[in-house]
Coordinates of C-alpha atoms in Angstrom, one line a residue:
M503 CA -100.1 -171.5 -166.9
N504 CA -103.4 -173.2 -165.6
F505 CA -103.1 -176.5 -166.6
M506 CA -106.9 -177.9 -166.3
S507 CA -107.9 -181.4 -166.3
G508 CA -111.2 -180.7 -168.8
T509 CA -111.7 -182.6 -171.4
K510 CA -110.4 -181.7 -174.8
K511 CA -112.0 -182.8 -178.1
I512 CA -109.6 -184.3 -180.9
K513 CA -110.7 -182.0 -184.1
S514 CA -107.5 -182.7 -186.1
A515 CA -104.7 -185.2 -186.2
L516 CA -101.1 -185.1 -188.1
I517 CA -100.4 -188.8 -188.8
S518 CA -96.8 -189.4 -190.2
V519 CA -94.9 -192.9 -189.3
F520 CA -92.8 -195.3 -190.4
Y521 CA -94.4 -198.5 -189.3
K522 CA -98.5 -198.8 -189.8
D523 CA -98.8 -201.7 -188.5
N524 CA -102.3 -201.6 -187.1
L525 CA -102.7 -198.5 -188.1
E526 CA -105.9 -198.8 -190.5
P527 CA -108.5 -198.8 -187.2
V528 CA -107.3 -195.9 -185.9
I529 CA -107.0 -194.0 -189.3
K530 CA -111.1 -195.5 -189.9
K531 CA -112.2 -194.6 -186.3
L532 CA -111.0 -191.3 -186.6
H533 CA -112.7 -190.6 -189.7
D534 CA -115.9 -191.5 -188.5
L535 CA -115.2 -188.9 -185.7
G536 CA -114.7 -186.8 -188.2
V537 CA -111.2 -185.6 -187.3
V538 CA -109.0 -184.0 -190.1
L539 CA -106.4 -185.8 -190.8
Y540 CA -102.9 -184.3 -192.2
S541 CA -100.0 -186.2 -192.9
T542 CA -96.9 -186.7 -195.6
G543 CA -95.6 -189.3 -197.8
G544 CA -96.2 -192.7 -197.4
T545 CA -98.3 -192.6 -194.6
Q546 CA -100.4 -189.9 -196.8
T547 CA -100.5 -192.1 -199.4
F548 CA -101.5 -195.1 -196.9
I549 CA -104.4 -193.4 -195.6
E550 CA -105.3 -192.3 -199.5
N551 CA -105.6 -196.1 -199.8
L552 CA -108.1 -196.4 -197.2
S553 CA -110.0 -193.9 -199.3
V554 CA -110.4 -191.4 -196.1
P555 CA -110.1 -188.0 -196.7
V556 CA -106.4 -186.3 -195.7
V557 CA -104.4 -182.7 -195.9
A558 CA -101.0 -182.9 -197.4
V559 CA -98.5 -181.0 -195.2
E560 CA -97.3 -179.8 -198.1
S561 CA -100.7 -177.9 -198.9
L562 CA -101.1 -176.8 -195.1
T563 CA -97.3 -175.1 -195.3
S564 CA -96.8 -174.3 -199.1
F565 CA -93.7 -176.0 -199.1
P566 CA -92.6 -179.2 -200.5
E567 CA -90.7 -182.4 -198.6
I568 CA -87.0 -181.3 -199.2
L569 CA -83.0 -182.4 -199.2
G570 CA -84.6 -186.2 -199.8
G571 CA -87.6 -185.8 -197.2
R572 CA -84.8 -184.8 -194.7
V573 CA -87.1 -182.1 -193.8
K574 CA -90.6 -182.8 -194.4
T575 CA -92.8 -181.4 -191.5
L576 CA -90.2 -178.4 -189.4
H577 CA -92.3 -175.8 -190.5
P578 CA -94.3 -173.3 -188.2
K579 CA -97.6 -174.0 -189.2
I580 CA -97.0 -177.5 -187.8
F581 CA -95.3 -176.6 -184.8
G582 CA -96.9 -173.3 -184.3
G583 CA -100.8 -175.7 -184.4
I584 CA -99.2 -178.4 -182.2
L585 CA -97.5 -175.9 -179.4
G586 CA -100.1 -173.6 -179.2
R587 CA -102.0 -173.3 -175.8
R588 CA -105.2 -173.2 -176.4
E589 CA -106.2 -171.3 -173.5
L590 CA -103.7 -168.6 -173.8
E591 CA -104.9 -165.2 -175.1
S592 CA -101.9 -164.5 -177.2
D593 CA -100.9 -168.0 -178.8
V594 CA -104.6 -167.6 -180.1
A595 CA -104.4 -164.8 -181.5
Q596 CA -100.7 -165.4 -182.9
M597 CA -102.3 -168.6 -184.4
E598 CA -105.3 -166.8 -185.9
K599 CA -102.8 -163.7 -187.6
H600 CA -101.1 -166.9 -189.2
E601 CA -103.6 -169.3 -190.2
I602 CA -102.2 -171.8 -188.2
P603 CA -104.8 -174.9 -187.7
T604 CA -105.0 -176.5 -183.9
I605 CA -103.7 -179.9 -184.0
D606 CA -105.1 -182.1 -181.1
L607 CA -103.5 -185.2 -182.1
V608 CA -99.9 -186.2 -183.2
I609 CA -99.6 -189.7 -184.5
V610 CA -95.5 -190.5 -185.4
D611 CA -93.4 -192.6 -184.8
L612 CA -89.3 -192.7 -185.0
Y613 CA -87.0 -194.1 -187.9
P614 CA -85.5 -197.9 -187.0
F615 CA -82.3 -196.2 -185.8
E616 CA -81.7 -199.3 -183.4
E617 CA -83.1 -201.9 -185.9
T618 CA -80.9 -200.5 -188.9
L619 CA -77.4 -200.9 -186.2
A620 CA -78.7 -204.2 -185.5
K621 CA -78.2 -205.2 -188.9
G622 CA -74.9 -204.1 -189.2
A623 CA -75.2 -201.1 -191.7
S624 CA -73.3 -198.8 -193.3
E625 CA -72.6 -195.8 -191.2
E626 CA -74.2 -193.4 -194.3
D627 CA -77.6 -195.6 -193.7
I628 CA -77.4 -196.1 -190.2
I629 CA -77.1 -191.8 -190.1
E630 CA -79.7 -191.2 -192.2
K631 CA -82.0 -193.5 -189.9
I632 CA -81.4 -190.6 -187.0
D633 CA -85.0 -188.9 -186.5
I634 CA -84.9 -184.9 -186.8
G635 CA -88.5 -184.2 -187.3
G636 CA -90.2 -186.8 -185.7
I637 CA -88.2 -186.5 -182.3
S638 CA -89.0 -182.7 -182.4
L639 CA -92.8 -183.8 -183.3
I640 CA -92.8 -186.0 -180.3
R641 CA -91.5 -183.8 -178.1
A642 CA -93.3 -180.4 -179.1
A643 CA -96.9 -182.9 -178.6
A644 CA -95.5 -184.2 -175.5
K645 CA -95.0 -180.8 -174.2
N646 CA -98.2 -179.1 -175.1
F647 CA -99.7 -182.3 -173.0
N648 CA -102.7 -180.0 -172.2
D649 CA -104.1 -179.6 -175.0
V650 CA -102.3 -182.5 -177.4
I651 CA -102.1 -186.1 -177.9
I652 CA -98.9 -188.1 -178.4
V653 CA -99.1 -191.6 -179.7
S654 CA -95.5 -191.9 -180.3
S655 CA -95.1 -195.9 -180.6
R656 CA -97.2 -198.1 -182.7
N657 CA -97.0 -200.6 -179.3
D658 CA -100.2 -197.6 -178.4
Y659 CA -102.2 -197.8 -181.2
S660 CA -104.6 -199.9 -179.4
S661 CA -104.4 -198.3 -176.4
L662 CA -105.1 -195.2 -178.5
L663 CA -108.1 -197.1 -180.5
G664 CA -109.6 -198.0 -177.1
L665 CA -109.3 -194.5 -175.9
L666 CA -111.5 -192.9 -179.3
E667 CA -113.9 -195.7 -178.6
E668 CA -114.5 -195.4 -174.9
K669 CA -114.3 -191.5 -175.0
Q670 CA -116.4 -190.9 -178.5
G671 CA -112.9 -188.4 -179.8
S672 CA -112.2 -186.8 -175.9
S673 CA -109.8 -186.9 -173.6
G674 CA -108.6 -186.3 -170.0
L675 CA -105.9 -184.3 -168.9
S676 CA -104.3 -187.6 -167.0
D677 CA -105.1 -189.4 -170.6
R678 CA -102.6 -186.9 -172.5
K679 CA -99.9 -186.8 -169.7
R680 CA -99.9 -190.5 -169.8
F681 CA -99.2 -190.4 -173.7
A682 CA -96.5 -187.8 -173.0
A683 CA -94.8 -189.7 -170.3
K684 CA -94.8 -192.8 -173.2
A685 CA -93.1 -190.2 -175.7
F686 CA -90.5 -188.9 -173.4
A687 CA -89.4 -192.6 -172.5
M688 CA -89.3 -192.9 -175.9
S689 CA -87.5 -190.0 -177.0
S690 CA -85.0 -190.5 -174.2
H691 CA -84.4 -193.9 -175.4
Y692 CA -83.6 -192.9 -178.9
D693 CA -82.0 -190.8 -178.2
S694 CA -79.4 -192.7 -175.6
A695 CA -79.1 -195.4 -178.4
I696 CA -77.9 -192.5 -180.6
F697 CA -75.2 -191.0 -178.0
N698 CA -74.1 -195.1 -177.1
Y699 CA -73.5 -195.5 -181.0
F700 CA -71.2 -192.3 -181.1
N701 CA -69.1 -193.1 -178.3
Q702 CA -68.2 -196.3 -179.2
T703 CA -65.6 -194.3 -180.8
E704 CA -65.6 -191.6 -179.2
Q705 CA -65.0 -193.1 -175.4
L706 CA -66.6 -189.8 -173.5
P707 CA -66.6 -190.9 -170.3
L708 CA -70.5 -190.7 -169.6
L709 CA -73.0 -193.3 -169.6
R710 CA -76.8 -193.7 -170.9
I711 CA -78.9 -196.8 -170.0
T712 CA -82.6 -196.6 -170.7
E713 CA -84.8 -199.5 -171.3
N714 CA -88.0 -199.6 -173.0
E715 CA -89.0 -203.5 -171.5
S716 CA -89.8 -204.3 -168.2
Y717 CA -90.4 -207.4 -166.5
P718 CA -92.5 -207.8 -162.9
L719 CA -91.1 -209.6 -160.4
R720 CA -92.8 -211.5 -157.5
Y721 CA -90.5 -209.6 -155.1
G722 CA -87.2 -208.2 -154.3
E723 CA -84.9 -209.6 -151.8
N724 CA -87.1 -209.9 -149.5
P725 CA -90.8 -209.6 -150.0
H726 CA -90.9 -206.3 -148.7
Q727 CA -89.2 -205.1 -151.2
K728 CA -90.6 -204.6 -154.9
G729 CA -88.5 -205.7 -157.6
V730 CA -88.5 -204.8 -161.6
F731 CA -86.1 -206.5 -164.1
Y732 CA -85.3 -203.7 -166.9
G733 CA -85.0 -205.3 -170.3
K734 CA -85.6 -207.5 -173.0
M735 CA -86.0 -210.8 -171.1
N736 CA -87.3 -212.5 -174.4
D737 CA -84.7 -212.2 -176.2
L738 CA -82.7 -214.3 -174.2
F739 CA -85.4 -216.9 -172.6
D740 CA -88.6 -218.7 -173.7
K741 CA -90.3 -219.4 -170.9
L742 CA -92.1 -223.1 -171.2
H743 CA -93.4 -223.6 -167.9
G744 CA -93.6 -222.0 -164.3
K745 CA -94.3 -218.9 -161.7
E746 CA -93.0 -216.0 -162.2
L747 CA -88.9 -215.2 -161.4
S748 CA -87.9 -213.3 -158.2
Y749 CA -85.2 -211.0 -158.3
N750 CA -83.2 -214.1 -156.3
N751 CA -83.8 -216.0 -159.1
L752 CA -82.7 -213.8 -161.5
L753 CA -79.8 -213.1 -159.7
D754 CA -78.9 -217.4 -159.8
V755 CA -79.9 -217.0 -163.3
D756 CA -77.5 -214.5 -164.0
A757 CA -74.5 -216.2 -162.4
A758 CA -75.7 -219.5 -164.2
V759 CA -75.5 -217.8 -167.6
S760 CA -72.3 -216.4 -167.2
L761 CA -70.6 -219.8 -165.3
I762 CA -72.0 -221.9 -167.9
A763 CA -70.8 -219.9 -170.8
D764 CA -66.8 -220.7 -170.0
F765 CA -67.6 -224.7 -170.5
T766 CA -67.9 -226.1 -174.0
D767 CA -67.5 -229.8 -173.2
T768 CA -71.1 -231.1 -171.8
T769 CA -71.5 -229.8 -168.5
F770 CA -74.1 -229.6 -165.7
A771 CA -74.4 -226.8 -162.7
I772 CA -76.5 -226.4 -159.7
L773 CA -76.2 -222.7 -158.2
K774 CA -77.2 -221.4 -155.0
H775 CA -77.3 -217.7 -154.1
N776 CA -74.5 -217.1 -157.1
N777 CA -72.5 -219.3 -156.2
A778 CA -71.9 -223.0 -157.4
C779 CA -72.4 -225.9 -155.3
G780 CA -72.1 -228.2 -157.7
V781 CA -70.4 -228.4 -161.3
A782 CA -69.6 -231.8 -163.6
S783 CA -68.4 -232.0 -167.1
R784 CA -68.8 -235.6 -168.8
S785 CA -69.6 -237.2 -171.7
T786 CA -73.0 -237.4 -171.3
V787 CA -75.7 -235.0 -169.8
L788 CA -77.3 -237.6 -167.3
D789 CA -73.8 -238.1 -166.0
A790 CA -72.8 -235.0 -165.9
W791 CA -75.9 -234.3 -163.7
K792 CA -75.4 -237.4 -161.7
V793 CA -72.2 -236.3 -160.1
A794 CA -73.2 -232.1 -160.3
L795 CA -75.5 -233.2 -157.5
A796 CA -73.4 -235.5 -155.7
C797 CA -71.1 -232.5 -154.8
D798 CA -73.3 -231.2 -152.5
P799 CA -77.0 -232.5 -152.3
T800 CA -77.8 -230.7 -149.5
S801 CA -77.2 -227.3 -151.0
A802 CA -78.0 -228.3 -154.4
F803 CA -81.7 -228.2 -152.8
G804 CA -83.7 -225.2 -154.1
G805 CA -81.0 -224.3 -156.3
I806 CA -80.9 -223.2 -159.9
L807 CA -80.1 -225.9 -162.4
I808 CA -78.4 -224.8 -165.8
T809 CA -76.8 -227.1 -169.1
N810 CA -75.1 -226.4 -172.4
A811 CA -76.9 -229.7 -173.7
K812 CA -80.1 -231.0 -174.3
V813 CA -82.2 -232.6 -171.5
D814 CA -83.2 -236.4 -172.4
A815 CA -85.9 -238.2 -170.6
A816 CA -83.2 -240.4 -168.5
T817 CA -82.1 -236.9 -167.0
A818 CA -85.0 -235.7 -166.6
E819 CA -86.2 -238.5 -164.4
E820 CA -83.3 -237.9 -162.1
I821 CA -83.5 -234.1 -161.9
N822 CA -87.1 -234.6 -161.2
K823 CA -86.2 -236.4 -157.7
L824 CA -84.6 -233.6 -156.8
F825 CA -86.8 -229.8 -155.5
F826 CA -85.5 -226.8 -157.6
E827 CA -86.5 -223.3 -158.6
V828 CA -85.1 -223.2 -161.8
I829 CA -83.8 -225.4 -164.4
I830 CA -81.9 -223.5 -167.9
A831 CA -80.9 -225.9 -171.4
P832 CA -80.9 -225.0 -175.0
A833 CA -83.1 -227.6 -175.5
Y834 CA -85.3 -230.3 -174.0
D835 CA -86.9 -233.8 -175.2
E836 CA -90.7 -233.3 -175.1
A837 CA -90.5 -236.3 -173.3
A838 CA -88.6 -234.2 -170.9
L839 CA -90.8 -231.8 -170.9
T840 CA -93.5 -233.5 -169.7
I841 CA -91.7 -235.2 -166.5
L842 CA -90.0 -231.8 -165.4
K843 CA -93.5 -229.8 -165.9
T844 CA -95.1 -232.2 -163.5
K845 CA -94.6 -229.4 -160.7
V846 CA -96.9 -226.6 -160.8
N847 CA -94.6 -223.8 -160.0
R848 CA -91.2 -225.2 -161.3
I849 CA -89.7 -222.6 -163.7
I850 CA -88.5 -224.0 -166.9
L851 CA -86.4 -221.9 -169.7
V852 CA -84.6 -222.6 -172.7
Q853 CA -81.7 -220.0 -173.2
K854 CA -81.1 -218.4 -176.6
Q855 CA -77.8 -217.5 -177.9
V856 CA -77.9 -214.2 -177.8
A857 CA -74.8 -211.8 -177.2
L858 CA -74.8 -210.3 -173.8
P859 CA -73.4 -207.1 -172.4
M860 CA -69.9 -206.9 -172.4
T861 CA -70.0 -204.6 -168.8
S862 CA -71.6 -204.7 -166.1
V863 CA -73.4 -201.6 -164.3
R864 CA -74.0 -201.5 -159.9
T865 CA -75.7 -198.7 -158.4
L866 CA -73.7 -197.3 -155.7
L867 CA -73.6 -194.6 -152.8
N868 CA -74.9 -192.2 -154.7
G869 CA -74.5 -192.7 -158.3
I870 CA -73.3 -195.8 -160.8
I871 CA -69.8 -197.6 -161.2
E872 CA -69.6 -199.8 -164.5
Q873 CA -66.5 -202.2 -165.6
D874 CA -65.8 -204.7 -167.9
K875 CA -67.0 -207.9 -167.2
D876 CA -64.3 -210.4 -166.3
A877 CA -64.0 -212.2 -169.8
K878 CA -60.7 -213.7 -169.1
T879 CA -60.9 -217.7 -169.2
E880 CA -57.4 -219.1 -168.5
T881 CA -56.2 -221.8 -171.1
A882 CA -52.9 -224.0 -170.7
A883 CA -51.0 -221.2 -172.8
D884 CA -51.5 -218.7 -169.9
L885 CA -50.4 -220.9 -167.2
T886 CA -46.5 -220.7 -165.7
T887 CA -45.1 -223.4 -163.4
V888 CA -43.2 -221.6 -160.6
T889 CA -42.4 -224.9 -158.8
T890 CA -39.8 -227.5 -159.5
T891 CA -42.7 -229.8 -160.5
A892 CA -44.7 -229.5 -162.8
P893 CA -48.4 -230.5 -163.0
S894 CA -49.5 -233.5 -164.8
A895 CA -51.6 -233.5 -168.6
D896 CA -54.5 -234.5 -166.0
E897 CA -53.8 -231.7 -163.5
V898 CA -53.7 -229.0 -166.0
K899 CA -57.2 -230.4 -167.0
D900 CA -58.2 -229.9 -163.2
L901 CA -56.5 -227.0 -162.5
L902 CA -58.5 -224.9 -165.5
F903 CA -61.8 -226.2 -164.4
A904 CA -61.3 -225.5 -161.1
N905 CA -59.9 -221.5 -162.4
K906 CA -62.9 -221.1 -164.2
L907 CA -65.2 -221.8 -161.0
V908 CA -63.4 -220.0 -159.0
K909 CA -63.5 -217.0 -161.2
H910 CA -67.9 -217.3 -161.1
T911 CA -67.2 -217.6 -156.8
K912 CA -68.0 -215.4 -154.6
S913 CA -64.3 -213.9 -152.8
N914 CA -62.8 -214.8 -150.9
T915 CA -62.8 -218.0 -152.2
I916 CA -60.6 -221.8 -152.6
V917 CA -62.3 -224.3 -155.4
F918 CA -61.2 -227.9 -154.9
A919 CA -61.6 -230.0 -158.5
K920 CA -60.7 -233.6 -159.5
N921 CA -61.5 -235.1 -162.5
N922 CA -63.4 -232.0 -164.3
T923 CA -65.6 -232.0 -160.9
L924 CA -65.8 -229.5 -158.5
I925 CA -65.4 -231.4 -154.6
A926 CA -66.1 -228.2 -152.7
S927 CA -65.3 -224.6 -152.3
G928 CA -65.1 -222.6 -149.9
T929 CA -67.6 -219.0 -150.4
G930 CA -67.5 -215.6 -149.4
Q931 CA -65.0 -215.6 -146.5
T932 CA -63.5 -212.4 -145.2
S933 CA -59.4 -214.5 -145.3
R934 CA -58.3 -216.7 -148.0
V935 CA -57.4 -219.7 -144.8
D936 CA -61.2 -219.3 -143.9
A937 CA -62.6 -220.0 -147.3
L938 CA -60.1 -223.2 -147.9
K939 CA -60.7 -224.0 -144.5
Q940 CA -64.3 -224.2 -144.9
A941 CA -63.7 -226.4 -148.5
V942 CA -61.6 -229.1 -146.7
E943 CA -64.4 -229.8 -144.0
K944 CA -67.6 -229.7 -147.4
A945 CA -65.2 -232.2 -149.1
K946 CA -65.0 -234.5 -145.8
N947 CA -68.6 -234.0 -145.1
F948 CA -69.4 -235.3 -148.3
G949 CA -66.6 -238.0 -148.5
F950 CA -64.6 -236.8 -150.9
D951 CA -60.8 -238.1 -150.9
L952 CA -59.1 -235.0 -151.8
Q953 CA -56.2 -236.8 -152.5
G954 CA -55.0 -236.1 -155.9
A955 CA -56.9 -233.5 -156.1
V956 CA -56.4 -229.4 -157.3
M957 CA -56.7 -225.9 -155.5
A958 CA -58.2 -223.0 -157.1
S959 CA -57.5 -219.7 -155.3
D960 CA -59.3 -216.1 -157.0
A961 CA -56.4 -214.7 -155.7
F962 CA -52.6 -214.6 -154.6
F963 CA -51.6 -216.2 -151.1
P964 CA -50.0 -213.5 -148.6
F965 CA -48.3 -216.6 -146.6
P966 CA -47.3 -220.2 -146.8
D967 CA -50.3 -221.2 -144.8
C968 CA -53.0 -222.2 -147.4
V969 CA -50.8 -224.3 -149.8
E970 CA -49.7 -226.0 -146.7
L971 CA -53.4 -226.7 -145.2
A972 CA -53.8 -227.4 -148.8
K973 CA -51.0 -230.4 -149.1
N974 CA -52.1 -231.6 -145.7
A975 CA -55.8 -232.6 -146.9
G976 CA -54.0 -234.0 -149.9
I977 CA -53.9 -231.3 -152.6
T978 CA -51.0 -232.2 -155.3
A979 CA -51.7 -229.1 -157.5
V980 CA -52.2 -225.6 -157.1
I981 CA -53.5 -222.6 -159.4
Q982 CA -53.4 -219.1 -158.4
P983 CA -52.5 -215.3 -159.9
G984 CA -49.4 -215.0 -158.3
G985 CA -48.5 -211.4 -157.7
S986 CA -47.2 -211.5 -153.4
I987 CA -44.5 -210.1 -152.1
K988 CA -44.2 -213.4 -150.5
D989 CA -44.8 -215.6 -153.3
K990 CA -41.2 -217.2 -152.5
D991 CA -42.6 -218.7 -149.7
S992 CA -45.2 -220.2 -150.6
I993 CA -43.3 -221.5 -153.9
E994 CA -40.6 -222.9 -151.5
Y995 CA -43.0 -224.6 -149.2
C996 CA -44.8 -226.3 -152.5
N997 CA -41.0 -226.8 -153.8
A998 CA -40.2 -228.9 -150.3
N999 CA -43.0 -231.0 -150.3
G1000 CA -43.5 -232.1 -154.1
V1001 CA -46.7 -229.8 -154.4
S1002 CA -46.7 -228.6 -158.6
M1003 CA -48.1 -224.7 -158.4
V1004 CA -48.9 -222.6 -161.5
F1005 CA -49.5 -218.8 -161.8
T1006 CA -51.8 -217.4 -164.1
G1007 CA -51.4 -213.2 -163.7
T1008 CA -54.7 -212.8 -164.1
R1009 CA -56.9 -212.3 -160.4
H1010 CA -60.4 -212.9 -160.5
F1011 CA -62.1 -211.1 -157.3
K1012 CA -66.1 -211.4 -157.7
H1013 CA -68.2 -209.4 -154.9

């Protein structure tokens, strides 16, 4: 078949939509252009109320709506008018024989399946919102883009109106193909949502992910790489100020949001390259900020800040002394915003309370891997003391604090904490001993006394060298998953040197 790029005149249109917002100017423009309108049900009534002539689909098909509206447009006279190839003589002959009028424009959207699902509706209501006729019309019109324009979303009404006004009721092949691409994107997303609903119970080993919204990034991981975020960014954040987020900003923001979710006390965290370089929980947000910054003020430069408390003016004054890329909080005082907005490019985000996905997905080799998110956050009930010396109540609090941080730090990692404060961490090392040595060195560099601090490890100790180094640095309590065939060696060292150690039974690798 020869797809020609010539202009096509719109002479007839089928309109059947659930959402009628902003449809009126499109209807009136089509009427002004002399386009014959076909419609059914509520859309037909909507058009008639505008005093615009409309042909009922029933009068075209000589068949009424049946099954409570489940069958309206599923008829050869409708689909033949859409799918008929205007430049193929045999198609034209058959359409004339069966008195099938051509349909040049299809405006159809879909029943709100995802919206109904999100409202917690009954299964009966959800199933009734699985569109059959609409999805068929959309696919048919998109397939025959050589002759037909398909508008499958209310978001495209303004684009259609602009096209009608610009080209006076005509369209080019590129116009029709662009609308067709949008239509297939819409239909594939819709079907994926339905599949994912059914697969909640069926658990088929199949993956369907689609996103209808995109958020352009300044660039990817490096300036020579392109980057785009696909998803509903505005559902999670209100952006109050600053430049556009970069790919690296988003990675840090994601890590920050995941970390802060594990804390209920007033907490401030500073992240750099997805790892926390400062975290503290205190009674006030100002104190939490000051202590968090003191953890590693060097790494904090240019970092991502997040807190689970409202930022007041006093805290903003202190924060404003530091150069940073992004700040995230649930709320800000007006005076705080005035202070923080003094830097033009600084990104200020308000985090909304939105449920996040419980799985993570990553491209790998020539495919995709998916896993459950690490949603395990240990409590005192999860701790098993394996040494003769048990940790004190204060040490238990610090151990749980440190264990939250180790869960959100790149492996291999060691975290030191004291008084609900990150003292130092060793991150992303190829050996656990190296991670520990790095943490000890950082603590010394910033003048922290490790005497009485606790240590957390994301995985077990294969040898006793780590607990020995930790004890010599001043560590008095250790938390780790356990599970090494040589756990006994580490336990015996701790027993001989007065160090308490608890096992959680849960590893927290992060790569």
